[in-house]
PDB file of C-alpha atoms in Angstrom:
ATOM      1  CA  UNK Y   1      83.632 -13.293  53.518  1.00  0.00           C
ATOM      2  CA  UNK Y   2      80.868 -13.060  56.500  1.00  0.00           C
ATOM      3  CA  UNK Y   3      82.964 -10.776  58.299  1.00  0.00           C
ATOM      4  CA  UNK Y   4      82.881  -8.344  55.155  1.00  0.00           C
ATOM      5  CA  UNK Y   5      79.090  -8.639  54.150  1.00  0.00           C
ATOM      6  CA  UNK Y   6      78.257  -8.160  57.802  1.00  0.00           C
ATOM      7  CA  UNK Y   7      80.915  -5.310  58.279  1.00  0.00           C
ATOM      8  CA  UNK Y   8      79.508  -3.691  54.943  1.00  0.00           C
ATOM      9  CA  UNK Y   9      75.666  -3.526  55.927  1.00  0.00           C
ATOM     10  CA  UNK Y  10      76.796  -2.386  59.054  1.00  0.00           C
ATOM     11  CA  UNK Y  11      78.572   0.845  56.935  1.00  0.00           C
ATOM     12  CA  UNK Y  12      75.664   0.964  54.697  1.00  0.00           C
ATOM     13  CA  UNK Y  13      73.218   1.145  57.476  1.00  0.00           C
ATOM     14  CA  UNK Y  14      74.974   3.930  59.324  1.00  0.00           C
ATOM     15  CA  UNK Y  15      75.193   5.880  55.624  1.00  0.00           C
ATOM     16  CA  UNK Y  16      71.211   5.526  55.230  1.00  0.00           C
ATOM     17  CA  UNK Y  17      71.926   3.246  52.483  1.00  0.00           C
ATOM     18  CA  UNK Y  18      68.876   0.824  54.474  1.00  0.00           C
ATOM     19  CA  UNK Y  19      68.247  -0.914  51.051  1.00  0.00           C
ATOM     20  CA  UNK Y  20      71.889  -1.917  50.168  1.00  0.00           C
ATOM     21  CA  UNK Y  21      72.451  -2.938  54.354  1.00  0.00           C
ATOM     22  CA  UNK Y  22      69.569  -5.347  54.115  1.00  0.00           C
ATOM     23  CA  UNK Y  23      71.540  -6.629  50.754  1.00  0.00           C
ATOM     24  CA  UNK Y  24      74.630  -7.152  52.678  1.00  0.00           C
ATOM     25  CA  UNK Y  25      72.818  -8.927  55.417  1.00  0.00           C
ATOM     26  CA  UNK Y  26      70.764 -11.658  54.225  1.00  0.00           C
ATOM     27  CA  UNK Y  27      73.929 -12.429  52.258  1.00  0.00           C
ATOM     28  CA  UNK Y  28      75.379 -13.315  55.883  1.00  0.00           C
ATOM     29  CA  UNK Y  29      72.211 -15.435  56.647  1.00  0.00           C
ATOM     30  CA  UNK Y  30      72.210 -17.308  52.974  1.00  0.00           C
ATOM     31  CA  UNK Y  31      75.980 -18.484  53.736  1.00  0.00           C
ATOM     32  CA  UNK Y  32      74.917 -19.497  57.362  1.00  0.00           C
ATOM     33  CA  UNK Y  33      76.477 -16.500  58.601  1.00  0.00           C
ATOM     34  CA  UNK Y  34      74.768 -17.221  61.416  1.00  0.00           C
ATOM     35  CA  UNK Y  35      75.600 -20.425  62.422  1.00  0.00           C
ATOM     36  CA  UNK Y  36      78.813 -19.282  63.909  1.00  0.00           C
ATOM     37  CA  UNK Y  37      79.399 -17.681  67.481  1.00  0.00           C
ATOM     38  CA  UNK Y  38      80.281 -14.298  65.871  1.00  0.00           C
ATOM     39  CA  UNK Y  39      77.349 -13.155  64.386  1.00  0.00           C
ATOM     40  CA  UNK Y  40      74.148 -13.516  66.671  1.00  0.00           C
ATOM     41  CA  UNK Y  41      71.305 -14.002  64.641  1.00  0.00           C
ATOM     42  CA  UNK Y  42      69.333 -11.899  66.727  1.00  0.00           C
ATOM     43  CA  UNK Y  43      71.310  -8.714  66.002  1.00  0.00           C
ATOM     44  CA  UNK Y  44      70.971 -10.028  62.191  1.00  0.00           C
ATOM     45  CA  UNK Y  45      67.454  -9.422  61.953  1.00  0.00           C
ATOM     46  CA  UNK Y  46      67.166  -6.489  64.535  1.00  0.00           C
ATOM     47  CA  UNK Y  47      69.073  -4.582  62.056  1.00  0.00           C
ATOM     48  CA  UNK Y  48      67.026  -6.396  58.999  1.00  0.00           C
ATOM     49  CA  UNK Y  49      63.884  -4.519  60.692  1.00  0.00           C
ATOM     50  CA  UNK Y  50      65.528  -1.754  61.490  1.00  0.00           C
ATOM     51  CA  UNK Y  51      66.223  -0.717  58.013  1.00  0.00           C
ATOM     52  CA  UNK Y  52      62.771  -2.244  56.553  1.00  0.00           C
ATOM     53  CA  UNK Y  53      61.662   0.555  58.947  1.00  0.00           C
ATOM     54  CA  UNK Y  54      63.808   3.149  58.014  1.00  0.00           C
ATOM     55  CA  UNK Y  55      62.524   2.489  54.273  1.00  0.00           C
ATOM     56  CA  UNK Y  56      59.215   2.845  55.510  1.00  0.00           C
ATOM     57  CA  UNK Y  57      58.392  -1.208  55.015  1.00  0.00           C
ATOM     58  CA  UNK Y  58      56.500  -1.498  58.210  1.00  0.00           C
ATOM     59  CA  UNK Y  59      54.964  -5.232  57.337  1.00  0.00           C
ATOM     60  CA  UNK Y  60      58.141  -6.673  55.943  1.00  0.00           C
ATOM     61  CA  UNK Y  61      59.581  -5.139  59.402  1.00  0.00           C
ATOM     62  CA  UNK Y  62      56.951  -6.874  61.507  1.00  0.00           C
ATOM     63  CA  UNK Y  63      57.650 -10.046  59.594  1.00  0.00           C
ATOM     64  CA  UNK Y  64      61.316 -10.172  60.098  1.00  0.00           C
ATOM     65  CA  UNK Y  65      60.489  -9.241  64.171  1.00  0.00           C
ATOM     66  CA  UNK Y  66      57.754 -12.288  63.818  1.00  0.00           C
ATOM     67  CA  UNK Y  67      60.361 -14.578  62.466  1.00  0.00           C
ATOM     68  CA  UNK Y  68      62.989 -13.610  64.898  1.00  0.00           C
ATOM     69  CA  UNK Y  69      60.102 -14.842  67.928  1.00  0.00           C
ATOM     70  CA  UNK Y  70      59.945 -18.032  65.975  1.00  0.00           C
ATOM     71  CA  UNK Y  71      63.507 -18.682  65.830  1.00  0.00           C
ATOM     72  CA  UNK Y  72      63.801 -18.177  69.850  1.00  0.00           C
ATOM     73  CA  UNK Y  73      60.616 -20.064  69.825  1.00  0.00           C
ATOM     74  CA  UNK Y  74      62.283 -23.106  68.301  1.00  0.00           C
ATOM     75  CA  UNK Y  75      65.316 -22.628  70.174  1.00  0.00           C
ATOM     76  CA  UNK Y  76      63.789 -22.760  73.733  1.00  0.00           C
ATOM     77  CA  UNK Y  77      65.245 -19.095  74.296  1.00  0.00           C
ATOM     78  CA  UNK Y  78      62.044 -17.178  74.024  1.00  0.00           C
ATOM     79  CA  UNK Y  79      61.782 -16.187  77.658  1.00  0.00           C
ATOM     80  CA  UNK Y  80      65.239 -14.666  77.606  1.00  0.00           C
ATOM     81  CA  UNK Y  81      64.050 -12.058  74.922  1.00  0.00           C
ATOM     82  CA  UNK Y  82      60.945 -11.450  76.898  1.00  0.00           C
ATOM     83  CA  UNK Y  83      62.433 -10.951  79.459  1.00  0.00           C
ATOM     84  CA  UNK Y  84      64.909  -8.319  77.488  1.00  0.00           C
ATOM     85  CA  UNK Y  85      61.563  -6.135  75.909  1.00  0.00           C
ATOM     86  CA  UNK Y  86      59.500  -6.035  79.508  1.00  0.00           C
TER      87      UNK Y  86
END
């Protein structure tokens, strides 16, 4: 069922459909989608942001990017994705 919600926003995304792809991806993160190795949590929300972008949501976008830094916060990888944006 994660495999389909995740493949789904993923076809909705690359349609334009940015509404229905962030649908089909917090789905994945309210079944703890992201708790297994498959679906990296940071890609999750990238493409959250992505499409609150695309819709023109620029504050729910920086909120999504803010809670991403608090997730690698909390999980002592924050330097890694510094490290990744320099």
């Amino acid at each position: 069922r994660i495999e389909l919600h995740l493949e789904l926003g993923t076809l909705y995304q690359n349609k334009g459909a940015y509404g229905k792809a962030i649908e089909q991806y917090l789905s994945v993160l309210h079944t703890g989608g992201t708790k297994s190795a498959y679906v990296p949590y940071s890609l999750l929300y990238k493409n959250i942001s992505f499409c609150q972008t695309e819709l023109g949501n620029y504050q729910q976008a920086i909120q999504t990017q803010e809670e991403l830094l608090r997730y690698y916060e909390t999980h002592h990888q924050f330097n890694g994705i510094l490290t990744c944006w320099q």
